[in-house]
Amino acid sequence: MSLSIEALRMAPADLPATLREVVEYRKSGLSLNHVVGCPLDCAYCIRHVFDNYDMKRPHLVMDDEAAVAALTTHWAFRPHRTPIQIFNRATDPFLPRVKEHLHRTLELLDGQGLTNPVLVISRWRVDREDVKRMERLTSLKLTVLVTWSGIDDDRIEPIDGAVAEKSLATLATDAVRTKRILYWRPIIAGINDCDDVIGRARELARLADATVFTGLFHRDQIRAHMRSIGVPDLYDSAPRRKIMPRLVERNILDGFGDQPIFRKTSCAVAFAHGIADYNGHLGIESICDICPKRQVDICAAAHAEPSRERIAALAREAGLATGTIEIANGRILVDDSTEQQRYFIQHATGFQVHDRSHPHLPGRHGRAEEGWE
Ligand code: SF4
C-alpha cells in the first residue's frame, strides 16, 4: 500500500467534542491527539468507539505549538514525570504529513528540557530520516512501539505486516537513545496465536529492546464493524477490558521460553529504559512472574507505599472524594472514580489505583473474563 496525503486540512466544525479535546488522560499517561483521521483501515481500530473510523484523511485540530501548550498546562501534567503519548487515539503518527507534526511536537517538548517518558505507537513506515531526527532529541525518554500482529486476513488488517517488520529493523539498526518495542497486538484466539506466528514474533523480538503481547478490545462497535465486513464474531462477549484467554497466554509464554516478554506496555517501556514501571504493577499478583530479575529489582527499589496525606492531597487535586480511600494489598482503593482520576494518582505515586467497582481478579492481569471462566 502506498499513501499520498496532501497537506493536512483543519478538522471540520462538526468533529465530535471528544476529539476536539486534544489532551486526554489514559492508562499510559496524558495522550496528545491534535491530528485525527487515518486511512489504514484496521478493522479492530479503537476509532470505532470514538465515532471517527470513517475519517480516512488525517486532519489537524490545532497547530503543534497550541497542542504542546495544552498538554504542558493541563492540570494533571507533571514535568519529568507524567508519561505522554502522541497520536495514539485517532491516527498513525508516521503517516506522510502526520509525521511532520509528530517530529515538531517531540522537538517542542524536548526543547523545554522535559525528561518525561514519551510513547509513540505506529504500524506504518519508520524510515532512517525519522530515526535520525528522533535521535537528535536530548531529554525526552522516547519509545517507539511498532505494532505488528501476524494477522493475514486482509479484512481485519489490510496493511502488510512486512511494513512494521521493516520499521523495527530500521530502528534496530539506527536507534540508540530511542528505544523500540515490538507491540504484538491484537492477539486473537484462533486467528494469530498459532505456533508459526509465535515463532515469527520471537524472531522479531530479537530486534526490539522489549516485547509486549496483548489482546483485543472487542467492544460492541468493533464487533458490529467486523460483522459488516463479513468477519464472524471473534469472541462471545464485548467487554470493557481487552480479551486475552488463559490458554492463548500460556502458549505464548511457553513459546517465548526464557526470552523476555511483557504483559503490560509500561513494563516493557520500563525494561527498555532501565527505569521502574510508572504504573506500579509490582503490587499486583503474578504480573511480574515473567519479568527478568534485574528489572524486578529496579521496580522493587522504587515501589514505596505513599502516605495517606499524599494520596488525599492528590485525590483532592483530581476532584476525587477522599472518604473511602484505603491502601490494601499493594494498591490504592477508591470509589466513584474516573480513569483520569485514577491514572493521575497512579502516575504521581507509582502505585496502582483501583476502583472497587472494577475489581482486578488474581492472575487475570486486568483483562476480561472471557477465556478465564
Ligand atoms: S517488575 Fe513487575 S512491575 Fe516492574 S517491569 Fe517487571 S513486570 Fe512490570
CSV table of C-alpha atoms and ligand atoms in Angstrom, one decimal:
chain,number,residue,atom,x,y,z
A,1,MET,CA,0.0,0.0,0.0
A,2,SER,CA,1.4,3.4,-0.9
A,3,LEU,CA,-0.1,6.5,0.5
A,4,SER,CA,0.0,10.1,-0.6
A,5,ILE,CA,-1.5,12.6,1.8
A,6,GLU,CA,-1.7,16.2,0.9
A,7,ALA,CA,-1.0,18.9,3.5
A,8,LEU,CA,-3.3,18.5,6.4
A,9,ARG,CA,-6.6,20.4,6.4
A,10,MET,CA,-8.1,21.8,9.6
A,11,ALA,CA,-10.7,19.4,11.2
A,12,PRO,CA,-14.3,20.1,10.2
A,13,ALA,CA,-16.5,22.1,12.6
A,14,ASP,CA,-18.7,19.0,13.3
A,15,LEU,CA,-15.8,16.9,14.7
A,16,PRO,CA,-17.1,15.1,17.8
A,17,ALA,CA,-16.4,17.0,21.0
A,18,THR,CA,-14.4,14.1,22.4
A,19,LEU,CA,-11.9,14.5,19.5
A,20,ARG,CA,-11.8,18.3,19.9
A,21,GLU,CA,-10.3,17.7,23.3
A,22,VAL,CA,-6.8,17.1,22.3
A,23,VAL,CA,-5.5,16.1,25.7
A,24,GLU,CA,-6.9,13.0,27.5
A,25,TYR,CA,-5.7,11.0,30.5
A,26,ARG,CA,-5.3,7.3,29.7
A,27,LYS,CA,-3.5,4.4,31.4
A,28,SER,CA,-0.3,5.1,29.5
A,29,GLY,CA,-0.4,8.8,30.5
A,30,LEU,CA,-1.5,12.1,29.0
A,31,SER,CA,-2.4,11.4,25.4
A,32,LEU,CA,-2.0,14.3,22.9
A,33,ASN,CA,-4.1,13.9,19.7
A,34,HIS,CA,-4.2,17.1,17.6
A,35,VAL,CA,-4.3,15.1,14.4
A,36,VAL,CA,-7.3,12.9,13.7
A,37,GLY,CA,-8.1,10.6,10.8
A,38,CYS,CA,-6.4,7.5,9.3
A,39,PRO,CA,-6.5,5.7,6.0
A,40,LEU,CA,-5.1,2.4,7.2
A,41,ASP,CA,-8.4,0.6,7.9
A,42,CYS,CA,-7.5,-1.8,10.6
A,43,ALA,CA,-10.9,-3.4,11.4
A,44,TYR,CA,-10.3,-3.6,15.2
A,45,CYS,CA,-9.4,0.2,15.4
A,46,ILE,CA,-10.4,1.9,18.6
A,47,ARG,CA,-11.6,4.8,16.5
A,48,HIS,CA,-14.9,2.9,16.1
A,49,VAL,CA,-15.5,3.8,19.7
A,50,PHE,CA,-14.9,7.5,19.1
A,51,ASP,CA,-17.2,7.6,16.0
A,52,ASN,CA,-14.2,8.6,13.9
A,53,TYR,CA,-13.4,5.5,11.8
A,54,ASP,CA,-14.9,6.9,8.6
A,55,MET,CA,-12.5,9.9,8.6
A,56,LYS,CA,-9.8,8.4,6.4
A,57,ARG,CA,-7.9,11.6,5.7
A,58,PRO,CA,-5.8,13.0,8.7
A,59,HIS,CA,-6.9,16.5,9.8
A,60,LEU,CA,-5.3,19.0,12.1
A,61,VAL,CA,-7.3,20.0,15.2
A,62,MET,CA,-4.8,22.7,16.3
A,63,ASP,CA,-1.2,23.6,15.5
A,64,ASP,CA,1.7,21.9,17.3
A,65,GLU,CA,2.6,24.9,19.5
A,66,ALA,CA,-1.0,25.2,20.8
A,67,ALA,CA,-1.2,21.4,21.3
A,68,VAL,CA,2.0,21.4,23.3
A,69,ALA,CA,0.8,24.3,25.4
A,70,ALA,CA,-2.5,22.4,26.0
A,71,LEU,CA,-0.5,19.4,27.2
A,72,THR,CA,2.0,21.1,29.4
A,73,THR,CA,-0.6,23.4,31.1
A,74,HIS,CA,-3.1,20.5,31.7
A,75,TRP,CA,-3.9,20.3,35.4
A,76,ALA,CA,-2.6,16.7,35.6
A,77,PHE,CA,0.8,17.3,33.8
A,78,ARG,CA,3.9,16.9,35.9
A,79,PRO,CA,7.2,17.9,34.3
A,80,HIS,CA,9.7,15.0,34.1
A,81,ARG,CA,7.1,12.5,35.5
A,82,THR,CA,3.8,12.2,33.6
A,83,PRO,CA,4.0,9.6,30.8
A,84,ILE,CA,3.0,11.1,27.4
A,85,GLN,CA,1.6,9.5,24.3
A,86,ILE,CA,1.4,11.3,21.0
A,87,PHE,CA,-1.2,10.5,18.3
A,88,ASN,CA,-2.3,7.2,19.8
A,89,ARG,CA,-6.0,7.6,19.5
A,90,ALA,CA,-7.1,8.7,16.1
A,91,THR,CA,-4.3,8.5,13.5
A,92,ASP,CA,-0.9,6.8,12.9
A,93,PRO,CA,2.0,9.1,13.9
A,94,PHE,CA,4.3,8.1,11.0
A,95,LEU,CA,1.8,8.6,8.1
A,96,PRO,CA,3.1,11.1,5.5
A,97,ARG,CA,2.4,14.7,6.6
A,98,VAL,CA,1.3,13.5,10.0
A,99,LYS,CA,4.9,12.7,10.9
A,100,GLU,CA,5.9,16.3,10.4
A,101,HIS,CA,3.6,17.1,13.3
A,102,LEU,CA,5.0,14.3,15.3
A,103,HIS,CA,8.6,15.4,15.0
A,104,ARG,CA,7.7,19.0,15.6
A,105,THR,CA,5.8,18.1,18.7
A,106,LEU,CA,8.6,16.0,20.0
A,107,GLU,CA,11.1,18.8,19.4
A,108,LEU,CA,8.9,21.4,21.1
A,109,LEU,CA,8.7,19.2,24.2
A,110,ASP,CA,12.3,18.2,24.2
A,111,GLY,CA,13.3,21.9,23.7
A,112,GLN,CA,11.8,22.5,27.2
A,113,GLY,CA,14.3,20.1,28.7
A,114,LEU,CA,11.5,17.7,29.7
A,115,THR,CA,12.5,14.2,30.6
A,116,ASN,CA,9.0,12.6,30.7
A,117,PRO,CA,8.6,9.1,29.1
A,118,VAL,CA,7.0,9.6,25.6
A,119,LEU,CA,5.4,6.7,23.8
A,120,VAL,CA,4.7,6.7,20.0
A,121,ILE,CA,2.8,3.8,18.6
A,122,SER,CA,2.9,3.0,14.9
A,123,ARG,CA,2.3,0.2,12.4
A,124,TRP,CA,3.5,2.4,9.4
A,125,ARG,CA,6.9,3.2,7.9
A,126,VAL,CA,9.6,4.5,10.2
A,127,ASP,CA,12.4,5.4,7.9
A,128,ARG,CA,16.1,6.3,8.5
A,129,GLU,CA,15.4,10.0,8.3
A,130,ASP,CA,12.7,9.6,11.0
A,131,VAL,CA,15.2,7.8,13.3
A,132,LYS,CA,17.9,10.3,12.7
A,133,ARG,CA,15.6,13.2,13.7
A,134,MET,CA,14.4,11.4,16.8
A,135,GLU,CA,18.0,10.6,17.8
A,136,ARG,CA,18.7,14.3,17.9
A,137,LEU,CA,16.4,14.7,20.9
A,138,THR,CA,18.3,15.1,24.1
A,139,SER,CA,16.0,14.9,27.1
A,140,LEU,CA,12.7,13.0,26.5
A,141,LYS,CA,12.7,9.3,27.2
A,142,LEU,CA,11.3,8.3,23.8
A,143,THR,CA,10.0,4.8,22.9
A,144,VAL,CA,8.6,3.8,19.5
A,145,LEU,CA,6.2,0.9,19.8
A,146,VAL,CA,6.0,-0.9,16.5
A,147,THR,CA,2.6,-2.6,16.2
A,148,TRP,CA,2.6,-6.0,14.5
A,149,SER,CA,0.0,-8.7,14.7
A,150,GLY,CA,0.8,-11.6,12.4
A,151,ILE,CA,-2.8,-11.5,11.2
A,152,ASP,CA,-3.0,-12.4,7.5
A,153,ASP,CA,-6.7,-11.8,7.0
A,154,ASP,CA,-6.9,-8.6,4.8
A,155,ARG,CA,-10.5,-7.9,6.0
A,156,ILE,CA,-9.2,-7.5,9.6
A,157,GLU,CA,-5.8,-5.9,8.7
A,158,PRO,CA,-5.2,-4.7,5.2
A,159,ILE,CA,-1.7,-3.4,5.9
A,160,ASP,CA,1.1,-5.9,5.2
A,161,GLY,CA,2.9,-6.9,8.4
A,162,ALA,CA,6.2,-6.5,6.4
A,163,VAL,CA,5.8,-2.7,6.8
A,164,ALA,CA,6.1,-2.9,10.6
A,165,GLU,CA,8.8,-5.5,10.4
A,166,LYS,CA,10.9,-3.2,8.2
A,167,SER,CA,10.3,-0.3,10.7
A,168,LEU,CA,11.5,-2.4,13.5
A,169,ALA,CA,14.6,-3.4,11.6
A,170,THR,CA,15.4,0.2,10.7
A,171,LEU,CA,15.1,1.2,14.4
A,172,ALA,CA,17.2,-1.7,15.4
A,173,THR,CA,20.0,-0.6,13.0
A,174,ASP,CA,19.9,3.2,13.6
A,175,ALA,CA,18.4,4.0,17.0
A,176,VAL,CA,20.4,4.2,20.2
A,177,ARG,CA,18.7,6.6,22.7
A,178,THR,CA,15.3,6.0,21.0
A,179,LYS,CA,14.0,2.7,22.4
A,180,ARG,CA,11.9,0.3,20.3
A,181,ILE,CA,9.3,-2.2,21.3
A,182,LEU,CA,7.7,-5.0,19.4
A,183,TYR,CA,4.0,-4.3,20.2
A,184,TRP,CA,2.4,-7.7,19.3
A,185,ARG,CA,-1.3,-7.0,19.1
A,186,PRO,CA,-4.2,-7.6,18.9
A,187,ILE,CA,-3.7,-11.3,19.6
A,188,ILE,CA,-7.0,-13.1,18.8
A,189,ALA,CA,-7.7,-16.7,19.7
A,190,GLY,CA,-7.8,-18.9,16.5
A,191,ILE,CA,-6.6,-16.0,14.3
A,192,ASN,CA,-2.9,-15.2,15.1
A,193,ASP,CA,-2.0,-17.4,18.1
A,194,CYS,CA,-0.6,-20.4,16.3
A,195,ASP,CA,3.0,-21.7,16.6
A,196,ASP,CA,4.1,-20.2,13.3
A,197,VAL,CA,3.0,-16.7,14.4
A,198,ILE,CA,4.6,-17.2,17.9
A,199,GLY,CA,7.8,-18.3,16.2
A,200,ARG,CA,7.8,-15.2,14.0
A,201,ALA,CA,7.1,-12.9,17.0
A,202,ARG,CA,10.1,-14.5,18.7
A,203,GLU,CA,12.4,-13.7,15.7
A,204,LEU,CA,11.1,-10.1,15.6
A,205,ALA,CA,11.5,-9.7,19.4
A,206,ARG,CA,15.3,-10.0,18.9
A,207,LEU,CA,15.2,-6.7,17.0
A,208,ALA,CA,13.5,-4.9,19.9
A,209,ASP,CA,14.5,-3.6,23.3
A,210,ALA,CA,11.4,-5.3,24.7
A,211,THR,CA,8.2,-7.1,23.6
A,212,VAL,CA,4.6,-6.7,24.7
A,213,PHE,CA,1.8,-9.1,23.9
A,214,THR,CA,-1.8,-8.0,24.3
A,215,GLY,CA,-5.3,-8.9,23.4
A,216,LEU,CA,-8.3,-7.5,21.5
A,217,PHE,CA,-10.7,-4.7,22.5
A,218,HIS,CA,-13.9,-6.5,21.4
A,219,ARG,CA,-16.3,-3.6,22.0
A,220,ASP,CA,-19.8,-3.5,20.6
A,221,GLN,CA,-18.8,-1.0,17.9
A,222,ILE,CA,-15.8,-3.1,16.8
A,223,ARG,CA,-17.9,-6.3,16.7
A,224,ALA,CA,-20.5,-4.6,14.6
A,225,HIS,CA,-17.9,-3.4,12.1
A,226,MET,CA,-16.4,-6.9,11.9
A,227,ARG,CA,-19.9,-8.3,11.1
A,228,SER,CA,-20.4,-5.6,8.4
A,229,ILE,CA,-17.3,-6.8,6.6
A,230,GLY,CA,-18.2,-10.5,6.9
A,231,VAL,CA,-15.9,-11.5,9.8
A,232,PRO,CA,-17.7,-13.9,12.1
A,233,ASP,CA,-17.7,-12.9,15.8
A,234,LEU,CA,-14.2,-13.4,17.2
A,235,TYR,CA,-15.5,-13.8,20.8
A,236,ASP,CA,-18.8,-14.3,22.6
A,237,SER,CA,-18.7,-11.1,24.7
A,238,ALA,CA,-18.0,-7.4,24.1
A,239,PRO,CA,-16.4,-6.4,27.5
A,240,ARG,CA,-14.8,-3.2,28.6
A,241,ARG,CA,-11.4,-4.8,29.0
A,242,LYS,CA,-9.1,-6.5,26.5
A,243,ILE,CA,-9.6,-10.2,25.9
A,244,MET,CA,-6.6,-12.5,26.3
A,245,PRO,CA,-7.7,-16.1,27.0
A,246,ARG,CA,-5.7,-18.1,29.5
A,247,LEU,CA,-4.7,-20.8,27.0
A,248,VAL,CA,-3.5,-18.2,24.5
A,249,GLU,CA,-1.3,-16.6,27.1
A,250,ARG,CA,0.1,-19.9,28.2
A,251,ASN,CA,1.1,-20.9,24.6
A,252,ILE,CA,2.8,-17.6,24.1
A,253,LEU,CA,4.7,-17.7,27.3
A,254,ASP,CA,5.8,-21.3,26.6
A,255,GLY,CA,6.8,-20.3,23.1
A,256,PHE,CA,8.9,-17.5,24.3
A,257,GLY,CA,10.7,-19.6,26.9
A,258,ASP,CA,13.4,-17.5,28.6
A,259,GLN,CA,13.2,-14.7,26.0
A,260,PRO,CA,11.7,-11.6,27.8
A,261,ILE,CA,8.1,-10.7,27.0
A,262,PHE,CA,5.8,-8.4,29.0
A,263,ARG,CA,2.0,-8.3,29.6
A,264,LYS,CA,2.0,-4.6,30.3
A,265,THR,CA,3.1,-1.8,27.9
A,266,SER,CA,4.5,0.3,30.7
A,267,CYS,CA,6.6,-2.7,32.0
A,268,ALA,CA,8.2,-3.1,28.5
A,269,VAL,CA,8.9,0.6,28.4
A,270,ALA,CA,10.4,0.4,31.9
A,271,PHE,CA,12.6,-2.5,30.8
A,272,ALA,CA,13.7,-0.8,27.6
A,273,HIS,CA,14.9,2.3,29.5
A,274,GLY,CA,16.0,0.6,32.7
A,275,ILE,CA,13.6,2.5,34.9
A,276,ALA,CA,10.8,1.5,37.3
A,277,ASP,CA,7.3,0.8,35.9
A,278,TYR,CA,5.4,4.1,36.2
A,279,ASN,CA,2.1,2.2,36.6
A,280,GLY,CA,3.4,0.4,39.7
A,281,HIS,CA,2.3,-3.1,38.6
A,282,LEU,CA,4.7,-4.6,41.1
A,283,GLY,CA,1.9,-4.5,43.6
A,284,ILE,CA,-0.3,-6.8,41.5
A,285,GLU,CA,-0.4,-10.6,41.9
A,286,SER,CA,1.5,-12.5,39.2
A,287,ILE,CA,2.2,-9.6,36.8
A,288,CYS,CA,6.0,-9.8,37.5
A,289,ASP,CA,6.4,-13.6,37.3
A,290,ILE,CA,7.7,-13.3,33.7
A,291,CYS,CA,9.9,-10.3,34.3
A,292,PRO,CA,13.8,-10.5,34.4
A,293,LYS,CA,15.2,-10.3,37.9
A,294,ARG,CA,17.2,-7.2,37.2
A,295,GLN,CA,14.0,-5.3,36.2
A,296,VAL,CA,12.1,-6.7,39.3
A,297,ASP,CA,14.9,-5.3,41.4
A,298,ILE,CA,14.6,-1.8,39.8
A,299,CYS,CA,10.9,-1.8,40.3
A,300,ALA,CA,11.1,-3.1,43.9
A,301,ALA,CA,13.6,-0.4,44.8
A,302,ALA,CA,11.2,2.4,43.6
A,303,HIS,CA,8.0,0.9,44.9
A,304,ALA,CA,7.1,2.6,48.2
A,305,GLU,CA,3.7,3.0,49.7
A,306,PRO,CA,2.6,6.6,49.5
A,307,SER,CA,1.4,8.3,52.7
A,308,ARG,CA,-2.3,8.8,53.3
A,309,GLU,CA,-1.7,12.6,53.4
A,310,ARG,CA,-0.1,12.5,49.9
A,311,ILE,CA,-2.9,10.3,48.4
A,312,ALA,CA,-5.6,12.6,49.9
A,313,ALA,CA,-3.8,15.7,48.5
A,314,LEU,CA,-3.6,14.1,45.0
A,315,ALA,CA,-7.2,12.9,45.2
A,316,ARG,CA,-8.4,16.5,46.1
A,317,GLU,CA,-6.4,17.8,43.2
A,318,ALA,CA,-8.1,15.3,40.9
A,319,GLY,CA,-11.5,16.2,42.4
A,320,LEU,CA,-12.0,12.7,43.9
A,321,ALA,CA,-13.8,12.2,47.2
A,322,THR,CA,-11.3,11.0,49.9
A,323,GLY,CA,-13.7,9.5,52.5
A,324,THR,CA,-13.4,5.8,51.5
A,325,ILE,CA,-9.8,5.7,50.1
A,326,GLU,CA,-7.6,2.9,51.6
A,327,ILE,CA,-4.4,1.1,50.8
A,328,ALA,CA,-4.6,-2.7,50.7
A,329,ASN,CA,-2.5,-5.4,49.1
A,330,GLY,CA,-0.2,-3.1,47.2
A,331,ARG,CA,-2.9,-0.9,45.7
A,332,ILE,CA,-4.9,2.2,46.5
A,333,LEU,CA,-8.7,1.5,46.5
A,334,VAL,CA,-11.1,4.3,45.6
A,335,ASP,CA,-14.8,4.7,44.8
A,336,ASP,CA,-16.8,6.5,42.1
A,337,SER,CA,-13.7,7.5,40.2
A,338,THR,CA,-13.0,8.2,36.6
A,339,GLU,CA,-10.0,6.7,34.7
A,340,GLN,CA,-8.4,10.1,34.5
A,341,GLN,CA,-8.6,10.5,38.3
A,342,ARG,CA,-7.2,7.0,38.9
A,343,TYR,CA,-4.3,7.3,36.5
A,344,PHE,CA,-3.3,10.7,37.7
A,345,ILE,CA,-2.8,9.4,41.2
A,346,GLN,CA,-1.2,6.2,39.9
A,347,HIS,CA,1.4,8.0,37.8
A,348,ALA,CA,2.1,10.6,40.6
A,349,THR,CA,2.7,7.8,43.2
A,350,GLY,CA,3.9,4.9,41.0
A,351,PHE,CA,1.3,2.8,42.9
A,352,GLN,CA,-1.7,1.1,41.4
A,353,VAL,CA,-5.1,2.7,41.9
A,354,HIS,CA,-8.2,0.6,41.5
A,355,ASP,CA,-11.9,1.4,41.8
A,356,ARG,CA,-13.8,-1.0,44.0
A,357,SER,CA,-16.5,-1.3,41.2
A,358,HIS,CA,-13.9,-2.7,38.8
A,359,PRO,CA,-12.1,-5.3,40.9
A,360,HIS,CA,-8.9,-6.8,39.4
A,361,LEU,CA,-9.1,-10.6,39.9
A,362,PRO,CA,-6.0,-12.6,40.9
A,363,GLY,CA,-3.9,-13.8,38.0
A,364,ARG,CA,-6.1,-12.0,35.4
A,365,HIS,CA,-3.9,-9.0,35.0
A,366,GLY,CA,-6.7,-6.6,34.4
A,367,ARG,CA,-8.2,-8.5,31.5
A,368,ALA,CA,-11.7,-9.5,30.5
A,369,GLU,CA,-13.5,-12.6,31.9
A,370,GLU,CA,-13.7,-14.4,28.5
A,371,GLY,CA,-11.3,-17.4,28.3
A,372,TRP,CA,-10.7,-17.5,32.1
A,373,GLU,CA,-14.0,-18.9,33.3
B,1,SF4,S1,9.0,-6.0,37.9
B,1,SF4,FE1,6.8,-6.2,37.6
B,1,SF4,S2,6.1,-4.0,37.6
B,1,SF4,FE2,8.3,-4.0,37.2
B,1,SF4,S3,8.5,-4.0,34.9
B,1,SF4,FE3,8.7,-6.1,35.7
B,1,SF4,S4,6.6,-6.9,35.5
B,1,SF4,FE4,6.5,-4.7,35.4
